[in-house]
Amino acid sequence: MPLLKANNIFVSNSFFIFITRFFPSLANLVVMIWYSRMLPTEEYGNYQLFWIQLYVVYPIICFGIHSLVVTYSSNVLANIINKLRLKHYLYFVFWMVTLGSCFAALQFTSDGITFFTSLLFIITFSISVIIESLLIVFKRYTLMSITGFLYAIAFCAVHWLALKNTFSLQFLFSLLLIINLLRVFAYSVTILKVLRDNNYGYDHQEIDISAIKSLWLHLGLYDIVQMLSTWVDKFAISILLTAQLSAIYYNGAQNIPFLPLLLSAAGSAVLLQLAGTGVSTLEKASALHLVNQSGRLLSCIVFPIFFFLFIFRNELIVTLFSEKYIPAIPIFAIATLVLPVRAYSFTTLLQRLHKGNIINTGAVGELVLACILMYPLYRYLGLPGVALSFVISTYLQAIYYLICTGKELKTNPFKLIPLGNWVLKLIILGSLFISLHFWCGVNYTGKFTLFLGAILMLLSIVVLLVAELKWNRKNGIRQA
């Protein structure tokens, strides 16, 4: 029964990792919709500028540490931490303060937020990202869920308080800084207690420091490039164009809430399950089964969301953000075309195989290609062309990763993905959503049409997940 047990562990880990990050993401979505409607477009653009620049700089501060730690088991990770010396921590503090100061200077110049507030904000934010990854490896899901829920409530409350008074970015982010400090304190106390109270056999396990350093450097570069590919278009537009256009593009090209969490949770769950093992020839079948299972389960959620967002885009943008964001609809339509490829974690096996050079080649190539395409497509299509450049480069990157992973495992790249399963789902779901939207357009108003589309999306997710989980149980037993 090993595959059945692996299926259960994978689903369980994916769920807990996702739920720990769900509430903060939900709070961000609520605030984005709320502030889009309540603030003037220019002021909303200035508010989002802080977050855009934060998401560009903080991955450089973390430099892949949060991605590295989930590659190893708790025993190995505890041994690595035990080998760190004071100088390593001092180097990291210097790195954080230096880059954080650049971020803080930028905020003080553009938005008038004090240097000290911005510096502490990005430092605490970066530390919390790293410690969250440590908590995932040590499976402290309950603490993370409770902390995430409380953080989400406080996050929304602070934004409400800022709107109730005369709106000030300095006031808003000062209160958010206090929340960050409390979260980091709770995380730090837990990690110190875990390391102190558990015996991980520090002296009994050999650690290849050179291999760890190599993977860390590759993951650091990959994480920076990936975050740049997500935010560089928004960053460039916020710098080169007006705040109003920046706000329109930001809302149109916004990452779909929770999907990055799903992909991250699935990838982390696969890595946790592979931690301490190799992906050798004898284990190749199990590894292929695991990544295929991940793709099948993620597609049950990603595909219905894709069709809902793409086909019901007009009703969605107007209902959520109001009529002043109608120009964001074509940007949103093109940006959502990237969603089907998000139903799979293309770098998970490469990361486990320590193929950081392949991961980074694909990441850098994707970013460079997107930047090359950005200006000509902007000249031809306007702001939607900027979004299209990243859609094209993302699909080409996915093809590259599949080919390279297939070569490393000496298998057909098409065996890495559940292609037949995906095609069937796309055909069925596409027909259902297009038919419903056509029927609703004849009989109902925009908001009720959106409501019916959302119902179909939720029903599709539930039905597909139930069917896949039944298939997994049956298939797991048969192959065990």
CSV table of C-alpha atoms in Angstrom, one decimal:
chain,number,residue,atom,x,y,z
A,1,MET,CA,0.0,0.0,0.0
A,2,PRO,CA,2.9,2.5,-0.3
A,3,LEU,CA,1.4,4.6,-3.1
A,4,LEU,CA,-1.9,4.8,-1.3
A,5,LYS,CA,-0.1,6.0,1.8
A,6,ALA,CA,1.9,8.5,-0.3
A,7,ASN,CA,-1.3,9.8,-1.8
A,8,ASN,CA,-2.8,10.5,1.6
A,9,ILE,CA,0.3,12.1,2.9
A,10,PHE,CA,0.6,14.3,-0.2
A,11,VAL,CA,-3.0,15.5,0.0
A,12,SER,CA,-2.8,16.1,3.7
A,13,ASN,CA,0.5,18.1,3.5
A,14,SER,CA,-0.8,20.1,0.5
A,15,PHE,CA,-4.0,21.0,2.4
A,16,PHE,CA,-2.3,22.1,5.6
A,17,ILE,CA,0.4,24.1,3.8
A,18,PHE,CA,-2.3,25.8,1.7
A,19,ILE,CA,-4.6,26.6,4.7
A,20,THR,CA,-1.8,28.2,6.7
A,21,ARG,CA,-1.4,30.8,3.9
A,22,PHE,CA,-5.1,31.1,2.9
A,23,PHE,CA,-6.3,33.7,5.4
A,24,PRO,CA,-3.5,36.3,4.8
A,25,SER,CA,-4.2,36.0,1.0
A,26,LEU,CA,-7.9,36.3,1.5
A,27,ALA,CA,-7.3,39.5,3.5
A,28,ASN,CA,-5.1,40.9,0.7
A,29,LEU,CA,-7.9,40.2,-1.8
A,30,VAL,CA,-10.5,41.8,0.4
A,31,VAL,CA,-8.4,44.9,0.9
A,32,MET,CA,-7.6,45.1,-2.9
A,33,ILE,CA,-11.2,45.1,-3.8
A,34,TRP,CA,-12.2,47.4,-1.0
A,35,TYR,CA,-9.5,50.0,-1.7
A,36,SER,CA,-10.1,49.9,-5.4
A,37,ARG,CA,-13.6,51.0,-4.8
A,38,MET,CA,-13.0,53.5,-2.0
A,39,LEU,CA,-9.8,55.3,-3.0
A,40,PRO,CA,-9.2,57.5,-6.0
A,41,THR,CA,-7.4,55.7,-8.8
A,42,GLU,CA,-4.2,57.7,-8.2
A,43,GLU,CA,-4.1,57.2,-4.5
A,44,TYR,CA,-4.8,53.5,-4.9
A,45,GLY,CA,-1.9,53.3,-7.4
A,46,ASN,CA,0.4,54.9,-4.8
A,47,TYR,CA,-0.7,52.4,-2.2
A,48,GLN,CA,0.0,49.5,-4.5
A,49,LEU,CA,3.4,50.9,-5.4
A,50,PHE,CA,4.6,50.1,-1.9
A,51,TRP,CA,3.6,46.4,-2.3
A,52,ILE,CA,5.0,46.2,-5.8
A,53,GLN,CA,8.4,47.4,-4.7
A,54,LEU,CA,8.3,45.2,-1.6
A,55,TYR,CA,7.7,42.1,-3.7
A,56,VAL,CA,10.6,43.0,-6.0
A,57,VAL,CA,13.1,43.6,-3.1
A,58,TYR,CA,12.2,41.0,-0.5
A,59,PRO,CA,13.2,37.9,-2.6
A,60,ILE,CA,16.6,39.4,-3.0
A,61,ILE,CA,16.9,39.7,0.8
A,62,CYS,CA,15.7,36.1,1.4
A,63,PHE,CA,17.8,34.9,-1.6
A,64,GLY,CA,16.2,31.5,-1.8
A,65,ILE,CA,16.6,30.5,1.9
A,66,HIS,CA,12.8,29.9,2.2
A,67,SER,CA,12.9,27.7,-0.9
A,68,LEU,CA,16.0,25.8,0.2
A,69,VAL,CA,14.7,24.7,3.6
A,70,VAL,CA,11.7,22.8,2.3
A,71,THR,CA,14.1,20.6,0.2
A,72,TYR,CA,15.3,18.8,3.3
A,73,SER,CA,13.8,16.7,6.1
A,74,SER,CA,13.5,18.1,9.6
A,75,ASN,CA,16.5,16.1,10.7
A,76,VAL,CA,18.8,17.4,8.0
A,77,LEU,CA,17.5,20.9,8.4
A,78,ALA,CA,18.1,20.8,12.2
A,79,ASN,CA,21.7,19.7,11.5
A,80,ILE,CA,22.3,22.5,9.0
A,81,ILE,CA,21.0,25.1,11.5
A,82,ASN,CA,23.2,23.6,14.2
A,83,LYS,CA,26.3,24.1,11.9
A,84,LEU,CA,25.6,27.8,11.4
A,85,ARG,CA,27.8,30.2,13.4
A,86,LEU,CA,27.4,33.8,14.6
A,87,LYS,CA,29.2,35.2,11.6
A,88,HIS,CA,26.6,33.6,9.3
A,89,TYR,CA,23.8,35.4,11.1
A,90,LEU,CA,25.8,38.7,11.1
A,91,TYR,CA,26.3,38.4,7.4
A,92,PHE,CA,22.6,38.0,6.8
A,93,VAL,CA,21.7,40.9,9.1
A,94,PHE,CA,24.1,43.1,7.1
A,95,TRP,CA,22.6,41.9,3.9
A,96,MET,CA,19.0,42.6,5.2
A,97,VAL,CA,19.9,46.1,6.4
A,98,THR,CA,21.7,47.1,3.2
A,99,LEU,CA,18.9,46.0,0.9
A,100,GLY,CA,16.2,47.1,3.3
A,101,SER,CA,17.8,50.6,3.4
A,102,CYS,CA,17.6,50.9,-0.4
A,103,PHE,CA,13.9,49.9,-0.2
A,104,ALA,CA,13.3,52.4,2.6
A,105,ALA,CA,15.0,55.2,0.8
A,106,LEU,CA,12.8,54.6,-2.3
A,107,GLN,CA,9.6,54.7,-0.1
A,108,PHE,CA,10.6,57.9,1.6
A,109,THR,CA,11.3,59.6,-1.7
A,110,SER,CA,8.1,58.5,-3.5
A,111,ASP,CA,5.5,58.0,-0.8
A,112,GLY,CA,6.8,59.9,2.2
A,113,ILE,CA,6.8,56.9,4.4
A,114,THR,CA,9.6,57.3,7.0
A,115,PHE,CA,12.8,55.4,6.5
A,116,PHE,CA,12.7,53.6,9.8
A,117,THR,CA,9.1,52.3,9.2
A,118,SER,CA,9.9,51.0,5.7
A,119,LEU,CA,13.2,49.4,6.8
A,120,LEU,CA,11.7,47.5,9.7
A,121,PHE,CA,8.7,46.5,7.6
A,122,ILE,CA,10.7,44.8,4.8
A,123,ILE,CA,13.0,43.1,7.3
A,124,THR,CA,10.2,41.7,9.4
A,125,PHE,CA,8.3,40.6,6.3
A,126,SER,CA,11.4,38.8,4.9
A,127,ILE,CA,12.1,37.1,8.2
A,128,SER,CA,8.5,35.9,8.5
A,129,VAL,CA,8.7,34.3,5.0
A,130,ILE,CA,11.8,32.3,6.0
A,131,ILE,CA,10.5,31.2,9.4
A,132,GLU,CA,7.2,30.1,7.8
A,133,SER,CA,9.2,27.7,5.6
A,134,LEU,CA,11.0,26.3,8.7
A,135,LEU,CA,7.6,25.8,10.4
A,136,ILE,CA,6.4,23.9,7.3
A,137,VAL,CA,9.3,21.5,7.5
A,138,PHE,CA,8.7,21.0,11.2
A,139,LYS,CA,5.0,20.6,10.5
A,140,ARG,CA,3.8,23.3,12.9
A,141,TYR,CA,0.6,23.8,10.9
A,142,THR,CA,-1.7,24.6,13.8
A,143,LEU,CA,0.4,27.6,14.9
A,144,MET,CA,0.6,28.8,11.3
A,145,SER,CA,-3.1,28.5,10.8
A,146,ILE,CA,-4.0,30.4,14.0
A,147,THR,CA,-1.4,33.0,13.3
A,148,GLY,CA,-2.5,33.4,9.7
A,149,PHE,CA,-6.1,33.8,10.8
A,150,LEU,CA,-5.3,36.5,13.4
A,151,TYR,CA,-3.0,38.3,11.0
A,152,ALA,CA,-5.8,38.4,8.4
A,153,ILE,CA,-8.2,39.9,10.9
A,154,ALA,CA,-5.7,42.5,12.1
A,155,PHE,CA,-4.7,43.3,8.5
A,156,CYS,CA,-8.3,44.1,7.5
A,157,ALA,CA,-8.9,46.1,10.7
A,158,VAL,CA,-5.8,48.2,10.2
A,159,HIS,CA,-6.9,49.1,6.6
A,160,TRP,CA,-10.4,49.9,7.9
A,161,LEU,CA,-8.9,52.2,10.6
A,162,ALA,CA,-6.7,53.9,8.0
A,163,LEU,CA,-9.7,54.7,5.8
A,164,LYS,CA,-11.8,55.9,8.8
A,165,ASN,CA,-9.3,58.6,9.5
A,166,THR,CA,-7.6,60.9,7.0
A,167,PHE,CA,-5.9,58.3,4.8
A,168,SER,CA,-2.1,58.2,5.3
A,169,LEU,CA,0.3,55.6,4.0
A,170,GLN,CA,2.6,56.4,6.9
A,171,PHE,CA,-0.1,55.7,9.5
A,172,LEU,CA,-1.3,52.5,7.6
A,173,PHE,CA,2.2,50.9,7.3
A,174,SER,CA,3.2,51.8,10.9
A,175,LEU,CA,0.3,49.8,12.2
A,176,LEU,CA,1.0,47.0,9.7
A,177,LEU,CA,4.6,47.0,11.0
A,178,ILE,CA,3.4,46.3,14.5
A,179,ILE,CA,1.4,43.3,13.2
A,180,ASN,CA,4.6,42.0,11.4
A,181,LEU,CA,6.6,42.3,14.6
A,182,LEU,CA,4.1,40.3,16.6
A,183,ARG,CA,4.0,37.6,13.9
A,184,VAL,CA,7.8,37.3,13.8
A,185,PHE,CA,7.9,37.0,17.6
A,186,ALA,CA,5.4,34.2,17.7
A,187,TYR,CA,7.2,32.3,14.9
A,188,SER,CA,10.6,32.8,16.4
A,189,VAL,CA,9.6,31.5,19.9
A,190,THR,CA,8.1,28.4,18.3
A,191,ILE,CA,11.2,27.6,16.2
A,192,LEU,CA,13.6,28.1,19.1
A,193,LYS,CA,11.4,25.8,21.2
A,194,VAL,CA,11.2,23.1,18.5
A,195,LEU,CA,15.0,23.1,18.1
A,196,ARG,CA,15.6,23.0,21.8
A,197,ASP,CA,13.1,20.4,22.8
A,198,ASN,CA,13.7,17.8,20.0
A,199,ASN,CA,16.6,15.5,19.6
A,200,TYR,CA,17.6,15.5,15.9
A,201,GLY,CA,20.8,13.6,16.2
A,202,TYR,CA,23.1,16.4,15.3
A,203,ASP,CA,26.2,14.3,15.4
A,204,HIS,CA,25.0,11.3,13.4
A,205,GLN,CA,24.3,12.6,10.0
A,206,GLU,CA,26.7,13.7,7.3
A,207,ILE,CA,25.9,16.9,5.4
A,208,ASP,CA,27.3,17.8,2.1
A,209,ILE,CA,27.8,21.5,2.6
A,210,SER,CA,29.1,22.2,-0.9
A,211,ALA,CA,26.0,20.6,-2.4
A,212,ILE,CA,23.7,22.7,-0.1
A,213,LYS,CA,25.6,25.9,-1.0
A,214,SER,CA,25.3,25.2,-4.7
A,215,LEU,CA,21.6,24.5,-4.5
A,216,TRP,CA,21.0,27.6,-2.3
A,217,LEU,CA,22.7,29.8,-4.8
A,218,HIS,CA,20.7,28.4,-7.7
A,219,LEU,CA,17.4,28.6,-5.7
A,220,GLY,CA,18.2,32.2,-4.6
A,221,LEU,CA,18.8,33.3,-8.2
A,222,TYR,CA,15.7,31.4,-9.4
A,223,ASP,CA,13.5,32.9,-6.7
A,224,ILE,CA,14.6,36.4,-7.5
A,225,VAL,CA,14.1,35.9,-11.3
A,226,GLN,CA,10.7,34.3,-10.7
A,227,MET,CA,9.5,37.2,-8.5
A,228,LEU,CA,10.9,39.7,-11.1
A,229,SER,CA,9.0,37.9,-13.8
A,230,THR,CA,5.8,38.3,-11.7
A,231,TRP,CA,6.3,42.0,-10.7
A,232,VAL,CA,8.7,43.6,-13.2
A,233,ASP,CA,5.9,44.6,-15.6
A,234,LYS,CA,3.9,46.2,-12.8
A,235,PHE,CA,7.1,47.9,-11.4
A,236,ALA,CA,8.1,49.3,-14.8
A,237,ILE,CA,4.6,50.6,-15.5
A,238,SER,CA,4.4,52.2,-12.0
A,239,ILE,CA,7.7,54.0,-12.7
A,240,LEU,CA,7.1,55.0,-16.4
A,241,LEU,CA,3.4,55.7,-16.5
A,242,THR,CA,0.9,57.6,-14.4
A,243,ALA,CA,-0.5,56.3,-11.1
A,244,GLN,CA,-3.9,55.9,-12.7
A,245,LEU,CA,-2.6,53.7,-15.5
A,246,SER,CA,-0.5,51.8,-13.0
A,247,ALA,CA,-3.6,51.1,-10.9
A,248,ILE,CA,-5.6,49.9,-14.0
A,249,TYR,CA,-2.8,47.6,-15.1
A,250,TYR,CA,-2.2,46.3,-11.6
A,251,ASN,CA,-5.8,45.2,-11.1
A,252,GLY,CA,-6.0,43.7,-14.6
A,253,ALA,CA,-2.7,41.8,-14.4
A,254,GLN,CA,-3.1,40.9,-10.8
A,255,ASN,CA,-2.1,37.3,-9.8
A,256,ILE,CA,-5.2,35.2,-9.2
A,257,PRO,CA,-5.5,34.9,-5.4
A,258,PHE,CA,-4.7,31.6,-3.8
A,259,LEU,CA,-3.4,29.9,-7.0
A,260,PRO,CA,0.2,30.7,-6.2
A,261,LEU,CA,-0.5,29.3,-2.7
A,262,LEU,CA,-1.9,26.1,-4.3
A,263,LEU,CA,1.1,25.6,-6.5
A,264,SER,CA,3.5,26.4,-3.7
A,265,ALA,CA,1.7,24.0,-1.3
A,266,ALA,CA,1.7,21.2,-3.8
A,267,GLY,CA,5.4,21.7,-4.7
A,268,SER,CA,6.3,21.8,-1.0
A,269,ALA,CA,4.3,18.7,-0.3
A,270,VAL,CA,6.0,16.8,-3.1
A,271,LEU,CA,9.4,18.0,-1.8
A,272,LEU,CA,8.6,17.0,1.8
A,273,GLN,CA,7.6,13.5,0.5
A,274,LEU,CA,10.8,13.1,-1.5
A,275,ALA,CA,13.0,14.5,1.3
A,276,GLY,CA,15.5,12.0,2.4
A,277,THR,CA,15.1,9.9,-0.7
A,278,GLY,CA,16.6,10.0,-4.2
A,279,VAL,CA,14.9,10.0,-7.5
A,280,SER,CA,16.8,7.0,-8.8
A,281,THR,CA,15.9,4.7,-11.6
A,282,LEU,CA,14.2,2.3,-9.1
A,283,GLU,CA,12.1,5.2,-7.7
A,284,LYS,CA,11.3,6.9,-11.0
A,285,ALA,CA,7.9,5.3,-11.3
A,286,SER,CA,6.9,6.6,-7.8
A,287,ALA,CA,8.2,10.1,-8.6
A,288,LEU,CA,6.3,10.2,-11.9
A,289,HIS,CA,3.2,9.0,-10.1
A,290,LEU,CA,3.6,11.8,-7.5
A,291,VAL,CA,4.0,14.7,-9.9
A,292,ASN,CA,1.2,13.4,-12.2
A,293,GLN,CA,-1.1,13.2,-9.1
A,294,SER,CA,-0.1,16.7,-8.3
A,295,GLY,CA,-1.0,17.9,-11.8
A,296,ARG,CA,-4.4,16.0,-11.8
A,297,LEU,CA,-5.4,17.4,-8.4
A,298,LEU,CA,-4.3,21.0,-9.2
A,299,SER,CA,-6.1,21.0,-12.5
A,300,CYS,CA,-9.4,20.2,-10.6
A,301,ILE,CA,-9.1,23.6,-9.1
A,302,VAL,CA,-7.1,25.6,-11.6
A,303,PHE,CA,-9.1,24.8,-14.8
A,304,PRO,CA,-12.6,25.7,-13.4
A,305,ILE,CA,-11.2,29.0,-12.0
A,306,PHE,CA,-9.6,29.7,-15.4
A,307,PHE,CA,-12.8,29.3,-17.4
A,308,PHE,CA,-14.8,31.3,-14.8
A,309,LEU,CA,-12.4,34.2,-14.8
A,310,PHE,CA,-11.9,34.3,-18.6
A,311,ILE,CA,-15.4,33.8,-19.7
A,312,PHE,CA,-17.1,35.9,-17.0
A,313,ARG,CA,-14.3,38.6,-17.0
A,314,ASN,CA,-16.6,41.6,-17.9
A,315,GLU,CA,-19.0,40.9,-15.1
A,316,LEU,CA,-16.2,40.2,-12.6
A,317,ILE,CA,-14.2,43.4,-13.1
A,318,VAL,CA,-17.2,45.7,-13.1
A,319,THR,CA,-18.7,44.0,-10.0
A,320,LEU,CA,-15.5,43.9,-8.0
A,321,PHE,CA,-13.7,47.0,-8.9
A,322,SER,CA,-16.5,49.2,-10.4
A,323,GLU,CA,-16.8,50.8,-13.8
A,324,LYS,CA,-13.7,52.9,-13.5
A,325,TYR,CA,-11.6,49.8,-14.1
A,326,ILE,CA,-13.3,48.7,-17.3
A,327,PRO,CA,-10.1,49.5,-19.2
A,328,ALA,CA,-8.5,46.6,-17.2
A,329,ILE,CA,-10.8,44.0,-18.7
A,330,PRO,CA,-8.7,43.2,-21.9
A,331,ILE,CA,-5.5,43.1,-19.7
A,332,PHE,CA,-7.2,40.7,-17.3
A,333,ALA,CA,-8.4,38.5,-20.2
A,334,ILE,CA,-4.9,38.0,-21.6
A,335,ALA,CA,-3.3,37.6,-18.1
A,336,THR,CA,-5.7,34.8,-17.3
A,337,LEU,CA,-4.4,32.8,-20.3
A,338,VAL,CA,-1.4,31.8,-18.2
A,339,LEU,CA,-3.6,29.9,-15.7
A,340,PRO,CA,-3.7,26.4,-17.3
A,341,VAL,CA,0.0,26.1,-17.1
A,342,ARG,CA,-0.2,26.8,-13.4
A,343,ALA,CA,-1.8,23.4,-12.8
A,344,TYR,CA,1.7,21.9,-12.5
A,345,SER,CA,4.9,22.5,-10.6
A,346,PHE,CA,7.5,22.2,-13.4
A,347,THR,CA,10.6,22.7,-11.2
A,348,THR,CA,9.8,20.3,-8.3
A,349,LEU,CA,11.7,17.2,-9.6
A,350,LEU,CA,14.5,19.4,-10.9
A,351,GLN,CA,14.9,20.9,-7.5
A,352,ARG,CA,14.9,17.5,-5.8
A,353,LEU,CA,17.6,16.4,-8.3
A,354,HIS,CA,19.6,19.5,-7.4
A,355,LYS,CA,19.5,20.7,-11.1
A,356,GLY,CA,19.6,24.4,-10.1
A,357,ASN,CA,21.4,25.3,-13.3
A,358,ILE,CA,18.5,24.0,-15.4
A,359,ILE,CA,16.0,25.8,-13.2
A,360,ASN,CA,17.8,29.1,-13.5
A,361,THR,CA,18.4,28.8,-17.2
A,362,GLY,CA,14.6,28.5,-17.7
A,363,ALA,CA,13.9,31.3,-15.3
A,364,VAL,CA,16.3,33.8,-16.7
A,365,GLY,CA,15.3,32.8,-20.3
A,366,GLU,CA,11.6,33.4,-19.4
A,367,LEU,CA,12.3,36.8,-17.9
A,368,VAL,CA,14.6,38.0,-20.7
A,369,LEU,CA,12.2,36.8,-23.4
A,370,ALA,CA,9.3,38.6,-21.7
A,371,CYS,CA,11.3,41.8,-21.4
A,372,ILE,CA,12.3,41.6,-25.1
A,373,LEU,CA,8.6,41.1,-26.1
A,374,MET,CA,7.2,43.7,-23.7
A,375,TYR,CA,7.9,46.9,-25.7
A,376,PRO,CA,7.0,45.8,-29.2
A,377,LEU,CA,3.8,44.2,-27.9
A,378,TYR,CA,3.0,47.3,-25.9
A,379,ARG,CA,3.4,49.4,-29.1
A,380,TYR,CA,1.1,47.0,-31.0
A,381,LEU,CA,-1.5,46.2,-28.4
A,382,GLY,CA,-1.1,48.7,-25.6
A,383,LEU,CA,-1.1,47.6,-22.0
A,384,PRO,CA,-2.6,44.1,-22.9
A,385,GLY,CA,0.5,43.5,-25.0
A,386,VAL,CA,2.7,43.8,-21.8
A,387,ALA,CA,0.6,41.1,-20.2
A,388,LEU,CA,0.8,38.9,-23.4
A,389,SER,CA,4.6,39.0,-23.4
A,390,PHE,CA,4.7,37.2,-20.0
A,391,VAL,CA,2.0,34.6,-21.1
A,392,ILE,CA,4.1,33.7,-24.2
A,393,SER,CA,7.4,33.4,-22.2
A,394,THR,CA,5.7,31.3,-19.4
A,395,TYR,CA,4.5,28.7,-21.8
A,396,LEU,CA,7.9,28.4,-23.5
A,397,GLN,CA,9.5,28.1,-20.1
A,398,ALA,CA,7.2,25.2,-19.1
A,399,ILE,CA,8.1,23.4,-22.3
A,400,TYR,CA,11.8,23.8,-21.6
A,401,TYR,CA,11.4,22.4,-18.1
A,402,LEU,CA,9.4,19.4,-19.3
A,403,ILE,CA,12.1,18.5,-21.9
A,404,CYS,CA,14.9,18.9,-19.4
A,405,THR,CA,13.2,16.9,-16.6
A,406,GLY,CA,12.4,14.2,-19.1
A,407,LYS,CA,16.1,14.0,-20.1
A,408,GLU,CA,17.2,13.8,-16.4
A,409,LEU,CA,14.8,11.0,-15.7
A,410,LYS,CA,15.4,9.3,-19.1
A,411,THR,CA,11.7,9.3,-19.8
A,412,ASN,CA,9.3,10.9,-22.3
A,413,PRO,CA,8.4,14.4,-21.2
A,414,PHE,CA,4.8,13.8,-21.9
A,415,LYS,CA,4.8,11.1,-19.2
A,416,LEU,CA,5.5,13.9,-16.6
A,417,ILE,CA,2.1,15.5,-17.1
A,418,PRO,CA,-1.4,14.0,-17.2
A,419,LEU,CA,-2.0,15.3,-20.7
A,420,GLY,CA,-5.0,13.1,-21.5
A,421,ASN,CA,-6.7,14.0,-18.2
A,422,TRP,CA,-6.1,17.7,-18.8
A,423,VAL,CA,-7.5,17.7,-22.4
A,424,LEU,CA,-10.6,16.0,-21.3
A,425,LYS,CA,-11.2,18.4,-18.5
A,426,LEU,CA,-10.5,21.5,-20.7
A,427,ILE,CA,-13.1,20.3,-23.3
A,428,ILE,CA,-15.8,19.5,-20.8
A,429,LEU,CA,-15.3,22.6,-18.7
A,430,GLY,CA,-15.0,24.9,-21.7
A,431,SER,CA,-18.3,23.7,-23.1
A,432,LEU,CA,-20.1,24.1,-19.8
A,433,PHE,CA,-18.9,27.6,-19.0
A,434,ILE,CA,-19.3,28.9,-22.6
A,435,SER,CA,-22.9,27.5,-22.7
A,436,LEU,CA,-23.8,28.9,-19.3
A,437,HIS,CA,-22.5,32.4,-20.2
A,438,PHE,CA,-24.3,32.5,-23.5
A,439,TRP,CA,-27.6,31.4,-21.8
A,440,CYS,CA,-27.1,33.9,-18.9
A,441,GLY,CA,-26.4,36.8,-21.4
A,442,VAL,CA,-29.8,36.3,-22.9
A,443,ASN,CA,-31.8,36.0,-19.7
A,444,TYR,CA,-30.1,37.7,-16.8
A,445,THR,CA,-28.2,40.8,-15.6
A,446,GLY,CA,-24.4,41.0,-15.0
A,447,LYS,CA,-24.4,40.3,-11.3
A,448,PHE,CA,-26.7,37.3,-11.4
A,449,THR,CA,-24.7,36.0,-14.4
A,450,LEU,CA,-21.6,36.3,-12.3
A,451,PHE,CA,-23.3,34.5,-9.4
A,452,LEU,CA,-24.3,31.6,-11.6
A,453,GLY,CA,-20.8,31.3,-13.1
A,454,ALA,CA,-19.3,31.2,-9.6
A,455,ILE,CA,-21.8,28.4,-8.6
A,456,LEU,CA,-20.7,26.4,-11.7
A,457,MET,CA,-17.0,27.0,-10.8
A,458,LEU,CA,-17.5,25.7,-7.2
A,459,LEU,CA,-19.6,22.7,-8.3
A,460,SER,CA,-17.0,21.8,-11.0
A,461,ILE,CA,-14.1,22.0,-8.4
A,462,VAL,CA,-16.0,19.8,-5.9
A,463,VAL,CA,-17.1,17.2,-8.5
A,464,LEU,CA,-13.6,17.0,-10.1
A,465,LEU,CA,-11.8,16.7,-6.8
A,466,VAL,CA,-14.1,13.9,-5.6
A,467,ALA,CA,-13.6,12.1,-8.8
A,468,GLU,CA,-9.8,12.4,-8.7
A,469,LEU,CA,-9.6,11.4,-5.1
A,470,LYS,CA,-11.6,8.3,-5.8
A,471,TRP,CA,-9.4,7.5,-8.8
A,472,ASN,CA,-6.3,8.0,-6.6
A,473,ARG,CA,-7.5,5.6,-4.0
A,474,LYS,CA,-8.4,3.0,-6.6
A,475,ASN,CA,-5.2,3.5,-8.6
A,476,GLY,CA,-3.0,3.6,-5.4
A,477,ILE,CA,-4.3,0.2,-4.2
A,478,ARG,CA,-3.9,-1.3,-7.7
A,479,GLN,CA,-0.3,-0.2,-8.0
A,480,ALA,CA,0.8,-0.9,-4.4
